[in-house]
Short mmCIF file of C-alpha atoms and ligand atoms in Angstrom, two decimals:
data_model
loop_
_atom_site.label_atom_id
_atom_site.label_comp_id
_atom_site.label_asym_id
_atom_site.label_seq_id
_atom_site.Cartn_x
_atom_site.Cartn_y
_atom_site.Cartn_z
CA MET V 225 1.67 -18.95 1.64
CA THR V 226 -0.78 -20.53 -0.76
CA VAL V 227 -0.69 -19.67 -4.39
CA PRO V 228 -3.60 -19.73 -6.85
CA ALA V 229 -3.39 -23.05 -8.68
CA SER V 230 -3.34 -21.66 -12.19
CA ALA V 231 -0.65 -19.18 -11.24
CA ALA V 232 1.40 -21.65 -9.20
CA ASP V 233 3.39 -22.90 -12.19
CA ASN V 234 4.08 -19.39 -13.41
CA ILE V 235 5.82 -17.63 -10.57
CA ILE V 236 8.50 -14.99 -10.77
CA LEU V 237 10.71 -14.80 -7.69
CA ILE V 238 11.99 -11.40 -6.59
CA LEU V 239 15.00 -11.39 -4.30
CA ASP V 240 15.10 -8.32 -2.08
CA PHE V 241 18.49 -6.79 -1.40
CA GLY V 242 17.00 -3.90 0.57
CA SER V 243 15.89 -1.50 -2.14
CA GLN V 244 13.26 1.08 -1.23
CA VAL V 245 11.37 0.15 -4.38
CA THR V 246 11.38 -3.66 -4.40
CA GLN V 247 7.60 -3.64 -4.17
CA LEU V 248 7.45 -1.71 -7.43
CA ILE V 249 9.17 -4.60 -9.20
CA ALA V 250 6.39 -6.84 -7.93
CA ARG V 251 3.78 -4.34 -9.14
CA ARG V 252 5.27 -4.36 -12.65
CA VAL V 253 5.35 -8.16 -12.78
CA ARG V 254 1.75 -8.45 -11.64
CA GLU V 255 0.70 -5.82 -14.16
CA ALA V 256 1.86 -8.37 -16.71
CA HIS V 257 -0.66 -10.77 -15.07
CA VAL V 258 2.05 -12.96 -13.62
CA TYR V 259 2.14 -13.89 -9.94
CA CYS V 260 5.34 -13.08 -8.03
CA GLU V 261 6.75 -13.44 -4.56
CA ILE V 262 9.27 -11.19 -2.82
CA VAL V 263 11.68 -12.93 -0.47
CA PRO V 264 14.81 -11.67 1.31
CA PHE V 265 18.07 -12.44 -0.53
CA HIS V 266 19.17 -14.91 2.15
CA ALA V 267 16.06 -17.06 1.61
CA ALA V 268 16.82 -17.57 -2.10
CA ALA V 269 17.71 -21.26 -2.08
CA ALA V 270 14.64 -22.35 -0.12
CA ALA V 271 12.35 -20.14 -2.21
CA ILE V 272 13.68 -21.55 -5.49
CA ALA V 273 13.05 -25.07 -4.24
CA ARG V 274 9.58 -24.18 -3.00
CA PHE V 275 8.20 -22.00 -5.79
CA ARG V 276 10.04 -23.45 -8.80
CA PRO V 277 9.99 -19.97 -10.36
CA LYS V 278 10.01 -19.31 -14.09
CA GLY V 279 12.50 -16.51 -13.56
CA ILE V 280 14.25 -14.49 -10.88
CA ILE V 281 14.62 -10.72 -10.49
CA LEU V 282 17.32 -9.35 -8.19
CA SER V 283 16.40 -6.02 -6.64
CA GLY V 284 18.64 -3.04 -6.04
CA GLY V 285 19.93 -2.26 -2.59
CA PRO V 286 21.94 0.21 -0.55
CA ALA V 287 25.01 -1.99 0.06
CA SER V 288 28.17 -2.24 -2.04
CA VAL V 289 29.23 -5.59 -3.47
CA THR V 290 32.83 -4.45 -2.97
CA GLU V 291 32.45 -4.78 0.78
CA ALA V 292 32.94 -8.08 2.58
CA THR V 293 29.70 -7.66 4.53
CA ALA V 294 27.58 -7.16 1.39
CA PRO V 295 24.47 -9.34 1.06
CA ALA V 296 25.53 -12.34 -0.95
CA LEU V 297 23.88 -13.79 -4.01
CA ALA V 298 23.15 -17.45 -3.28
CA PRO V 299 24.91 -19.74 -5.80
CA GLU V 300 21.59 -21.55 -6.44
CA VAL V 301 20.24 -18.45 -8.21
CA LEU V 302 22.66 -18.60 -11.11
CA ALA V 303 22.79 -22.39 -11.13
CA ALA V 304 19.02 -22.92 -11.40
CA GLY V 305 19.05 -22.81 -15.19
CA ILE V 306 16.33 -20.14 -15.26
CA PRO V 307 16.42 -16.53 -16.50
CA VAL V 308 17.72 -13.86 -14.13
CA LEU V 309 17.32 -10.09 -14.33
CA GLY V 310 19.57 -8.12 -11.97
CA ILE V 311 18.68 -4.52 -11.23
CA CYS V 312 21.39 -2.11 -9.98
CA TYR V 313 22.85 -3.92 -6.93
CA GLY V 314 21.37 -7.08 -8.43
CA GLN V 315 23.30 -6.48 -11.65
CA GLN V 316 26.52 -5.91 -9.75
CA ALA V 317 26.05 -8.97 -7.54
CA MET V 318 25.41 -11.14 -10.60
CA VAL V 319 28.38 -9.76 -12.54
CA GLN V 320 30.70 -10.24 -9.59
CA ALA V 321 29.48 -13.77 -8.90
CA LEU V 322 30.13 -14.74 -12.53
CA GLY V 323 33.69 -13.44 -12.55
CA GLY V 324 33.27 -9.84 -13.74
CA ARG V 325 34.55 -6.75 -11.89
CA VAL V 326 32.64 -4.09 -9.95
CA ALA V 327 34.28 -0.92 -8.66
CA ALA V 328 33.16 1.18 -5.74
CA GLY V 329 31.88 4.45 -7.12
CA THR V 330 33.42 7.69 -6.01
CA THR V 331 30.37 9.65 -7.07
CA ARG V 332 26.74 8.68 -7.15
CA GLU V 333 24.79 8.92 -10.38
CA PHE V 334 21.22 9.87 -9.64
CA GLY V 335 18.29 10.81 -11.83
CA ARG V 336 17.41 10.78 -15.48
CA ALA V 337 19.89 9.48 -18.07
CA GLU V 338 19.77 8.75 -21.79
CA ILE V 339 20.92 5.34 -22.91
CA GLU V 340 21.64 4.20 -26.45
CA VAL V 341 20.82 0.74 -27.75
CA VAL V 342 23.99 -0.77 -29.24
CA GLN V 343 22.97 -4.40 -29.75
CA PRO V 344 19.70 -6.31 -30.10
CA CYS V 345 18.36 -7.97 -26.95
CA ALA V 346 15.36 -10.18 -26.20
CA LEU V 347 14.12 -7.63 -23.68
CA PHE V 348 13.92 -4.90 -26.33
CA ASP V 349 11.40 -6.76 -28.48
CA GLY V 350 8.70 -4.28 -29.49
CA VAL V 351 10.18 -1.66 -27.14
CA TRP V 352 13.53 -0.41 -28.42
CA VAL V 353 15.32 -0.68 -31.77
CA LEU V 354 19.01 -0.57 -32.56
CA HIS V 355 20.67 2.85 -32.09
CA GLN V 356 17.65 4.46 -30.55
CA SER V 357 18.09 6.38 -27.35
CA ALA V 358 15.75 6.15 -24.39
CA SER V 359 15.23 7.75 -21.02
CA VAL V 360 15.99 5.75 -17.89
CA TRP V 361 16.27 6.45 -14.17
CA MET V 362 19.66 5.90 -12.51
CA SER V 363 20.39 5.72 -8.82
CA HIS V 364 23.66 4.04 -7.97
CA GLY V 365 27.16 4.47 -6.58
CA ASP V 366 29.10 1.38 -7.68
CA ARG V 367 29.53 0.40 -11.30
CA VAL V 368 30.41 -2.62 -13.37
CA GLU V 369 33.88 -2.35 -14.94
CA ALA V 370 34.46 -5.70 -16.61
CA LEU V 371 31.95 -8.27 -17.81
CA PRO V 372 32.00 -12.01 -17.18
CA ASP V 373 32.42 -14.36 -20.16
CA GLY V 374 29.33 -14.65 -22.29
CA PHE V 375 28.04 -11.14 -21.51
CA SER V 376 27.95 -8.15 -23.79
CA VAL V 377 26.74 -4.57 -23.52
CA VAL V 378 23.38 -4.07 -25.23
CA ALA V 379 22.75 -0.44 -24.20
CA ARG V 380 24.95 2.22 -22.65
CA SER V 381 24.95 5.82 -21.57
CA GLN V 382 27.76 8.33 -21.40
CA GLY V 383 28.12 7.90 -17.66
CA ALA V 384 27.34 4.17 -17.62
CA PRO V 385 29.13 2.09 -20.25
CA PHE V 386 27.53 -1.07 -18.77
CA ALA V 387 24.02 0.34 -18.34
CA PHE V 388 22.39 -2.76 -19.86
CA VAL V 389 24.23 -6.05 -20.23
CA ALA V 390 23.07 -9.45 -21.40
CA ASP V 391 24.13 -13.05 -21.77
CA GLU V 392 21.42 -14.25 -24.13
CA ALA V 393 22.59 -17.86 -24.08
CA ARG V 394 22.04 -18.20 -20.34
CA HIS V 395 19.17 -15.67 -20.23
CA PHE V 396 21.00 -13.46 -17.74
CA TYR V 397 20.33 -9.71 -17.93
CA GLY V 398 21.64 -6.85 -15.84
CA VAL V 399 20.60 -3.20 -15.74
CA GLN V 400 22.29 -0.42 -13.89
CA PHE V 401 19.17 1.75 -14.04
CA HIS V 402 15.77 1.12 -12.45
CA PRO V 403 13.16 -0.20 -14.89
CA GLU V 404 10.62 -0.61 -12.08
CA VAL V 405 10.12 3.12 -11.42
CA VAL V 406 7.76 5.29 -13.47
CA HIS V 407 10.64 7.61 -14.36
CA THR V 408 11.86 4.88 -16.71
CA PRO V 409 8.99 5.17 -19.19
CA ASP V 410 9.74 1.88 -21.00
CA GLY V 411 10.64 -0.01 -17.83
CA ARG V 412 7.32 -1.73 -17.54
CA ALA V 413 7.56 -3.06 -21.12
CA LEU V 414 11.13 -4.29 -20.52
CA ILE V 415 10.04 -6.17 -17.39
CA GLU V 416 7.04 -7.56 -19.25
CA ASN V 417 9.32 -8.87 -21.99
CA PHE V 418 11.55 -10.50 -19.41
CA VAL V 419 8.63 -12.14 -17.67
CA LEU V 420 6.46 -13.18 -20.62
CA LYS V 421 8.94 -13.72 -23.44
CA VAL V 422 12.22 -14.68 -21.80
CA CYS V 423 10.85 -16.55 -18.77
CA ALA V 424 7.79 -17.72 -20.76
CA ALA V 425 5.56 -17.23 -17.72
CA GLN V 426 1.87 -17.49 -18.63
CA PRO V 427 -0.17 -14.35 -17.88
CA VAL V 428 -2.78 -16.20 -15.81
CA TRP V 429 -2.84 -13.97 -12.73
CA SER V 430 -6.20 -12.22 -12.71
CA MET V 431 -8.70 -11.19 -10.08
CA ALA V 432 -11.31 -13.53 -11.54
CA SER V 433 -9.01 -16.55 -11.18
CA PHE V 434 -7.86 -15.35 -7.75
CA ARG V 435 -11.47 -15.13 -6.60
CA GLU V 436 -12.25 -18.69 -7.70
CA THR V 437 -9.11 -20.12 -6.10
CA LYS V 438 -9.69 -18.26 -2.84
CA LEU V 439 -13.31 -19.35 -2.58
CA ALA V 440 -12.18 -22.97 -2.73
CA GLU V 441 -9.36 -22.33 -0.25
CA ILE V 442 -11.61 -20.60 2.27
CA ARG V 443 -14.11 -23.47 2.12
CA ALA V 444 -11.32 -26.01 2.57
CA GLN V 445 -9.82 -24.13 5.52
CA VAL V 446 -13.03 -23.39 7.36
CA GLY V 447 -15.09 -26.51 6.69
CA SER V 448 -18.32 -26.15 8.62
CA GLY V 449 -16.74 -23.80 11.21
CA GLN V 450 -17.90 -20.31 12.13
CA VAL V 451 -15.91 -17.22 11.19
CA ILE V 452 -15.93 -13.78 12.82
CA CYS V 453 -14.78 -10.73 10.87
CA GLY V 454 -14.28 -7.22 12.18
CA LEU V 455 -15.52 -4.57 9.75
CA SER V 456 -13.86 -1.20 10.09
CA GLY V 457 -15.53 0.65 7.24
CA GLY V 458 -12.25 0.38 5.32
CA VAL V 459 -11.76 -1.33 1.98
CA ASP V 460 -9.61 -4.25 3.11
CA SER V 461 -11.89 -5.69 5.77
CA ALA V 462 -14.90 -5.07 3.50
CA VAL V 463 -13.43 -6.99 0.57
CA ALA V 464 -12.30 -9.81 2.85
CA ALA V 465 -15.80 -10.04 4.35
CA VAL V 466 -17.62 -10.10 1.00
CA LEU V 467 -15.25 -12.73 -0.38
CA ILE V 468 -15.57 -14.95 2.69
CA HIS V 469 -19.34 -14.50 2.65
CA GLU V 470 -19.45 -15.65 -0.95
CA ALA V 471 -17.51 -18.76 0.11
CA ILE V 472 -19.35 -19.74 3.28
CA GLY V 473 -22.53 -17.63 3.54
CA ASP V 474 -24.04 -17.55 7.01
CA GLN V 475 -21.06 -19.24 8.62
CA LEU V 476 -19.65 -15.70 8.60
CA THR V 477 -20.67 -13.09 11.15
CA CYS V 478 -19.29 -9.58 10.85
CA VAL V 479 -18.85 -7.37 13.87
CA PHE V 480 -18.81 -3.62 13.32
CA VAL V 481 -17.62 -1.72 16.37
CA ASP V 482 -18.88 1.84 15.99
CA HIS V 483 -16.60 3.94 18.21
CA GLY V 484 -18.42 7.16 17.44
CA LEU V 485 -15.33 8.50 15.71
CA MET V 486 -16.46 7.80 12.14
CA ARG V 487 -17.11 10.34 9.44
CA LEU V 488 -20.57 11.70 8.60
CA GLY V 489 -23.01 8.94 7.67
CA GLU V 490 -20.28 6.31 7.61
CA ALA V 491 -21.66 3.93 10.21
CA GLU V 492 -25.06 3.90 8.48
CA GLN V 493 -23.40 3.24 5.11
CA VAL V 494 -21.55 0.21 6.48
CA VAL V 495 -24.71 -1.24 7.99
CA THR V 496 -26.78 -0.64 4.86
CA LEU V 497 -24.19 -2.04 2.49
CA PHE V 498 -23.35 -5.20 4.39
CA ARG V 499 -26.63 -6.08 6.04
CA ASP V 500 -29.14 -4.90 3.43
CA HIS V 501 -27.20 -5.20 0.20
CA PHE V 502 -24.91 -8.20 0.75
CA HIS V 503 -27.16 -9.89 3.34
CA ILE V 504 -24.21 -10.60 5.58
CA ARG V 505 -24.94 -11.36 9.24
CA LEU V 506 -23.86 -8.18 10.93
CA VAL V 507 -23.59 -7.23 14.56
CA HIS V 508 -23.54 -3.44 14.83
CA VAL V 509 -22.24 -2.40 18.24
CA ASP V 510 -22.78 1.23 19.09
CA ALA V 511 -19.96 1.67 21.59
CA SER V 512 -19.64 5.43 21.08
CA ALA V 513 -20.62 6.29 24.65
CA GLN V 514 -17.96 3.95 26.04
CA PHE V 515 -15.26 5.37 23.77
CA LEU V 516 -16.17 9.01 24.29
CA SER V 517 -16.44 8.75 28.06
CA GLY V 518 -13.05 7.01 28.18
CA LEU V 519 -11.54 9.76 26.04
CA ALA V 520 -12.79 12.54 28.33
CA GLY V 521 -9.86 14.53 29.65
CA VAL V 522 -7.34 12.67 27.46
CA SER V 523 -5.36 14.94 25.16
CA ASP V 524 -2.05 13.16 24.68
CA PRO V 525 -2.03 11.59 21.18
CA GLU V 526 -0.42 8.32 22.24
CA ALA V 527 -2.75 7.98 25.22
CA LYS V 528 -5.73 8.42 22.88
CA ARG V 529 -4.41 5.83 20.45
CA LYS V 530 -3.65 3.31 23.17
CA PHE V 531 -7.06 3.73 24.82
CA ILE V 532 -8.90 3.35 21.52
CA GLY V 533 -6.88 0.29 20.49
CA LYS V 534 -7.38 -1.42 23.85
CA THR V 535 -11.09 -0.60 24.07
CA PHE V 536 -11.67 -1.72 20.51
CA ILE V 537 -10.20 -5.13 21.29
CA GLU V 538 -12.26 -5.45 24.48
CA VAL V 539 -15.54 -4.57 22.75
CA PHE V 540 -14.82 -6.79 19.76
CA ASP V 541 -13.82 -9.68 21.99
CA ALA V 542 -16.98 -9.39 24.08
CA GLU V 543 -19.21 -9.30 20.98
CA ALA V 544 -17.41 -12.24 19.39
CA HIS V 545 -18.03 -14.26 22.53
CA LYS V 546 -21.70 -13.35 22.40
CA VAL V 547 -21.88 -14.66 18.84
CA GLY V 548 -20.24 -17.78 20.22
CA GLY V 549 -18.59 -20.81 18.74
CA ALA V 550 -16.37 -19.13 16.15
CA LYS V 551 -13.03 -20.84 15.62
CA PHE V 552 -11.79 -18.47 12.94
CA LEU V 553 -11.02 -14.77 12.83
CA ALA V 554 -10.95 -13.12 9.40
CA GLN V 555 -8.63 -10.19 8.72
CA GLY V 556 -7.94 -8.00 5.72
CA THR V 557 -4.16 -8.34 5.97
CA LEU V 558 -2.41 -7.27 2.74
CA TYR V 559 0.83 -8.35 1.08
CA PRO V 560 2.89 -5.29 2.09
CA ASP V 561 2.18 -6.24 5.74
CA VAL V 562 3.53 -9.76 5.33
CA ILE V 563 6.60 -9.21 3.17
CA GLU V 564 9.64 -9.75 5.27
CA SER V 565 11.56 -6.70 4.07
CA VAL V 566 15.30 -6.54 4.27
CA SER V 567 16.37 -3.69 6.50
CA PHE V 568 19.86 -2.28 6.41
CA THR V 569 19.22 0.61 8.74
CA GLY V 570 19.85 -1.62 11.75
CA GLY V 571 18.77 -0.94 15.29
CA PRO V 572 15.27 -0.64 16.62
CA SER V 573 13.15 1.87 14.81
CA VAL V 574 11.51 4.72 16.64
CA THR V 575 7.78 4.49 17.25
CA ILE V 576 6.30 7.58 15.64
CA LYS V 577 2.71 6.55 16.32
CA SER V 578 1.10 3.45 17.80
CA HIS V 579 -1.04 2.25 14.96
CA HIS V 580 -4.46 0.99 15.80
CA ASN V 581 -5.53 -2.17 14.08
CA VAL V 582 -6.89 -5.49 15.22
CA GLY V 583 -3.40 -6.84 15.92
CA GLY V 584 -3.40 -8.56 19.30
CA LEU V 585 -6.84 -10.05 18.75
CA PRO V 586 -5.84 -13.49 17.44
CA GLU V 587 -3.60 -14.30 20.44
CA ARG V 588 -6.21 -13.06 22.86
CA MET V 589 -9.04 -14.97 21.25
CA ASN V 590 -7.15 -18.14 20.45
CA MET V 591 -8.61 -18.33 16.95
CA ALA V 592 -7.15 -19.43 13.64
CA LEU V 593 -6.75 -16.64 11.10
CA VAL V 594 -8.47 -16.44 7.73
CA GLU V 595 -6.56 -13.90 5.66
CA PRO V 596 -7.64 -14.23 2.04
CA LEU V 597 -5.94 -10.99 0.90
CA ARG V 598 -2.44 -11.81 2.12
CA GLU V 599 -1.09 -12.07 -1.43
CA LEU V 600 -2.56 -8.81 -2.71
CA PHE V 601 -1.45 -5.22 -3.03
CA LYS V 602 -3.91 -2.43 -2.25
CA ASP V 603 -4.88 -1.73 -5.84
CA GLU V 604 -5.44 -5.46 -6.40
CA VAL V 605 -7.76 -5.50 -3.39
CA ARG V 606 -9.69 -2.68 -5.02
CA ALA V 607 -9.90 -4.62 -8.28
CA LEU V 608 -11.12 -7.67 -6.36
CA GLY V 609 -13.68 -5.51 -4.55
CA ARG V 610 -15.07 -4.34 -7.89
CA GLU V 611 -15.07 -7.92 -9.16
CA LEU V 612 -17.14 -8.85 -6.09
CA GLY V 613 -19.64 -6.08 -6.76
CA LEU V 614 -18.66 -3.59 -4.07
CA PRO V 615 -19.70 -0.10 -5.22
CA ASP V 616 -16.97 2.09 -6.73
CA VAL V 617 -17.45 4.86 -4.18
CA PHE V 618 -16.71 2.36 -1.44
CA VAL V 619 -13.81 0.62 -3.13
CA GLY V 620 -12.09 3.85 -4.14
CA ARG V 621 -12.30 5.43 -0.69
CA HIS V 622 -9.38 7.29 0.83
CA PRO V 623 -7.74 5.46 3.75
CA PHE V 624 -9.19 6.25 7.17
CA PRO V 625 -7.22 5.58 10.36
CA GLY V 626 -8.44 3.10 12.97
CA PRO V 627 -8.63 5.72 15.76
CA GLY V 628 -10.84 7.80 13.46
CA LEU V 629 -11.61 11.42 14.17
CA ALA V 630 -9.94 11.23 17.60
CA ILE V 631 -6.56 11.84 15.98
CA ARG V 632 -7.96 14.72 13.93
CA ILE V 633 -9.03 16.63 17.02
CA PRO V 634 -5.86 17.71 18.82
CA GLY V 635 -6.58 18.06 22.53
CA GLU V 636 -9.61 16.57 24.21
CA VAL V 637 -12.11 14.68 22.06
CA THR V 638 -15.75 15.46 22.79
CA LYS V 639 -18.99 14.51 21.05
CA GLU V 640 -19.53 18.15 20.16
CA ALA V 641 -16.07 18.44 18.59
CA CYS V 642 -16.67 15.21 16.62
CA ASP V 643 -20.01 16.52 15.33
CA THR V 644 -18.46 19.83 14.25
CA LEU V 645 -15.55 18.09 12.55
CA ARG V 646 -17.84 15.61 10.78
CA GLN V 647 -19.72 18.47 9.14
CA ALA V 648 -16.58 20.34 8.06
CA ASP V 649 -15.04 17.17 6.68
CA ALA V 650 -18.21 16.34 4.73
CA ILE V 651 -18.29 19.78 3.08
CA TYR V 652 -14.60 19.53 2.18
CA LEU V 653 -14.98 16.07 0.63
CA GLU V 654 -18.16 17.03 -1.18
CA GLU V 655 -16.33 19.92 -2.83
CA ILE V 656 -13.40 17.66 -3.73
CA ARG V 657 -15.75 15.15 -5.35
CA ASN V 658 -17.66 17.90 -7.17
CA ALA V 659 -14.40 19.23 -8.55
CA GLY V 660 -13.55 15.71 -9.82
CA LEU V 661 -10.38 15.61 -7.70
CA TYR V 662 -11.17 12.78 -5.28
CA ASP V 663 -9.29 10.05 -7.16
CA GLU V 664 -6.20 12.21 -7.68
CA ILE V 665 -5.77 12.58 -3.95
CA TRP V 666 -4.46 9.86 -1.63
CA GLN V 667 -6.18 11.28 1.39
CA ALA V 668 -8.07 14.46 2.22
CA PHE V 669 -9.65 15.40 5.53
CA ALA V 670 -10.40 18.19 7.92
CA VAL V 671 -8.81 18.68 11.35
CA LEU V 672 -10.44 20.63 14.18
CA LEU V 673 -7.93 22.67 16.15
CA PRO V 674 -8.38 23.44 19.82
CA VAL V 675 -7.42 27.07 19.14
CA ARG V 676 -10.00 29.85 19.12
CA THR V 677 -9.56 32.98 17.09
CA VAL V 678 -11.50 36.21 16.66
CA GLY V 679 -13.63 36.84 13.60
CA VAL V 680 -16.43 39.03 12.43
CA MET V 681 -19.71 37.84 10.97
CA GLY V 682 -22.40 40.33 10.04
CA ASP V 683 -21.98 43.02 12.67
CA GLY V 684 -20.93 40.65 15.39
CA ARG V 685 -17.67 39.43 16.83
CA THR V 686 -17.03 35.67 16.77
CA TYR V 687 -14.57 33.71 18.88
CA ASP V 688 -14.53 30.21 17.45
CA LYS V 689 -12.34 27.28 16.51
CA VAL V 690 -9.97 26.86 13.56
CA CYS V 691 -10.38 24.12 10.97
CA ALA V 692 -7.30 22.89 9.12
CA LEU V 693 -7.62 21.16 5.74
CA ARG V 694 -5.19 18.47 4.68
CA ALA V 695 -4.84 16.78 1.28
CA VAL V 696 -1.88 14.70 0.14
CA THR V 697 -0.74 12.58 -2.74
CA SER V 698 1.17 9.41 -1.92
CA VAL V 699 1.87 5.93 -3.20
CA ASP V 700 1.84 4.04 0.07
CA GLY V 701 1.36 6.57 2.88
CA MET V 702 5.05 6.33 3.81
CA THR V 703 5.90 9.62 2.14
CA ALA V 704 3.48 12.25 0.93
CA ASP V 705 3.29 15.52 -0.96
CA ILE V 706 0.71 18.19 -0.40
CA TYR V 707 -2.01 18.42 -3.01
CA PRO V 708 -1.71 21.79 -4.81
CA PHE V 709 -5.33 23.00 -4.88
CA GLU V 710 -6.11 26.16 -6.77
CA SER V 711 -6.70 29.01 -4.38
CA ALA V 712 -10.25 29.55 -5.68
CA PHE V 713 -11.09 26.00 -4.63
CA LEU V 714 -9.71 26.49 -1.12
CA ALA V 715 -11.50 29.82 -0.82
CA ARG V 716 -14.80 28.17 -1.76
CA VAL V 717 -14.38 25.42 0.84
CA ALA V 718 -13.34 27.92 3.53
CA THR V 719 -16.36 30.12 2.85
CA ARG V 720 -18.74 27.20 3.00
CA ILE V 721 -17.28 25.81 6.23
CA VAL V 722 -17.34 29.14 8.06
CA ASN V 723 -20.82 30.01 6.79
CA GLU V 724 -22.44 26.63 7.30
CA ILE V 725 -20.88 25.36 10.51
CA LYS V 726 -21.44 26.87 13.87
CA GLY V 727 -18.28 26.91 15.97
CA ILE V 728 -15.68 27.39 13.19
CA ASN V 729 -14.69 30.88 12.08
CA ARG V 730 -11.35 30.29 10.38
CA VAL V 731 -9.97 27.76 7.88
CA VAL V 732 -6.29 27.11 7.11
CA TYR V 733 -4.55 24.76 4.64
CA ASP V 734 -1.74 22.47 5.76
CA TYR V 735 1.27 22.82 3.42
CA THR V 736 3.51 20.24 5.11
CA SER V 737 4.83 17.23 3.20
CA LYS V 738 5.72 13.91 4.85
CA PRO V 739 8.43 13.92 6.02
CA PRO V 740 8.80 16.12 8.00
CA GLY V 741 5.09 16.10 8.85
CA THR V 742 2.99 12.97 9.17
CA ILE V 743 -0.26 12.66 7.23
CA GLU V 744 -2.49 12.62 10.31
CA TRP V 745 -2.01 15.37 12.86
CA GLU V 746 -1.60 12.99 15.77
P1 XMP H 1080 0.79 8.99 9.23
O1 XMP H 1080 -0.07 9.94 10.02
O2 XMP H 1080 1.59 8.07 10.11
O3 XMP H 1080 -0.22 8.09 8.43
O4 XMP H 1080 1.64 9.69 8.23
C1 XMP H 1080 0.13 7.24 7.36
C2 XMP H 1080 -1.13 6.54 6.89
O5 XMP H 1080 -1.60 5.66 7.92
C3 XMP H 1080 -2.91 6.01 8.32
N1 XMP H 1080 -2.98 5.81 9.76
C4 XMP H 1080 -3.56 4.73 10.34
N2 XMP H 1080 -4.21 3.69 9.81
N3 XMP H 1080 -4.57 2.83 11.97
C5 XMP H 1080 -4.73 2.75 10.63
O6 XMP H 1080 -5.36 1.79 10.17
C6 XMP H 1080 -3.93 3.85 12.57
O7 XMP H 1080 -3.80 3.90 13.79
C7 XMP H 1080 -3.40 4.86 11.71
N4 XMP H 1080 -2.70 6.02 11.96
C8 XMP H 1080 -2.46 6.57 10.73
C9 XMP H 1080 -3.08 7.45 7.92
O8 XMP H 1080 -4.45 7.80 7.78
C10 XMP H 1080 -2.30 7.48 6.63
O9 XMP H 1080 -3.06 6.95 5.56
#
């Protein structure tokens, strides 16, 4: 992976021991404007040699250092002569490796705890003072029982006498709690102190510098070659396209496959923005008839997903060949997709849904990949999008699934059902925007159910479909909570949908979190 030149000498390495929240450590480091890389614990030695990091952070993890099979801390980490911060499992692994003692816990300590500062520490600078108490978030089973030489306790809680330990001479720090989660209010400042003051990393990671570095890299990679980029209407492919266009202009051709399963006005917006505003060469393929005829009679969710994924690739491939001569395929791949996470669950995971994306295209088309966003998290992509002049309403959009409205219409997907759903969805989102709630919500959308119920309008009986509304908050789409609208808001949306849309006479709100539900209905 390439690293922006100015940031290349200021890297923090994060070793992943399988924590659910390792990515949050990376977020906190990058918020301090320092570039970081996450690598699995077993790749530590190679990563230290390659990145020459300014400091290392050891993540938490589900294993116990007291077991023989526990993921080991490579000796290079503590021998590199650079600062190390161990979090939870990371603290225990470091303490054990340096000759201290860790005991298997008989009970787990989970949740909020108060710790008291008992000694000064470089990480407390401007954050905590001696004898103050502070809130932290604990989640651990094992605990440190004896410290290695050179270490002392700098903060402790009633339940955790070794909550925060430090060896200032060697710049080794260990915390039993989790500074990376928002429930540790001062965690971000502690991590910032570690990164900027103890490791002396320069805060040179910014979207402006990233943009400049990437422009040069794209030009170097592509030379005078042609690049094809699939636009989906989503933020990632849009930002990738605008960035690549800035680098190589008309050597880029974007292909927008309109499968007829977009939201109201969406296809037109994509065409206007990219062709008219950014002057990007754009092939707009209206393949809606092909998609909808292929979906006729298909009601199984997986069959729908597979058909759409396969057809998308076929249409894209055919259009790319028509453009001709392209040796490169651009994709909006993000960092969370490329991190090789450490999994301790073992065994093959169950396929809940076959996700539709352009995976499969590169092999089929025998093209080299241009993936300028591989180092970025989603919110960084948004920041880059703004930096590149993409409008806020576009950059801040809720995620939209590749198979589009097809997975929001349980049962058979027809043009009529899509049109009805588009209108309901537009009313719902308009009300959400008017109420100023759009940015608080991860994703909100309407679903059109294949169920008909009886209603009464005026003096007449109706027998129409049901519309379900979904809105969730989430950090990454992996888990989600329902958004707690006020009932007056839901009543207003329901009234508008039933009054304004022919074919819907009942509206319900989906109160299911994820898990056990998924965000999309199919
Ligand atoms: P689920 O329904 O699995 O969705 O809880 C989690 C997140 O993923 C989005 N999603 C998709 N995104 N292609 C995509 O690009 C897909 O096939 C797909 N299916 C679900 C979903 O909208 C939510 O944000």
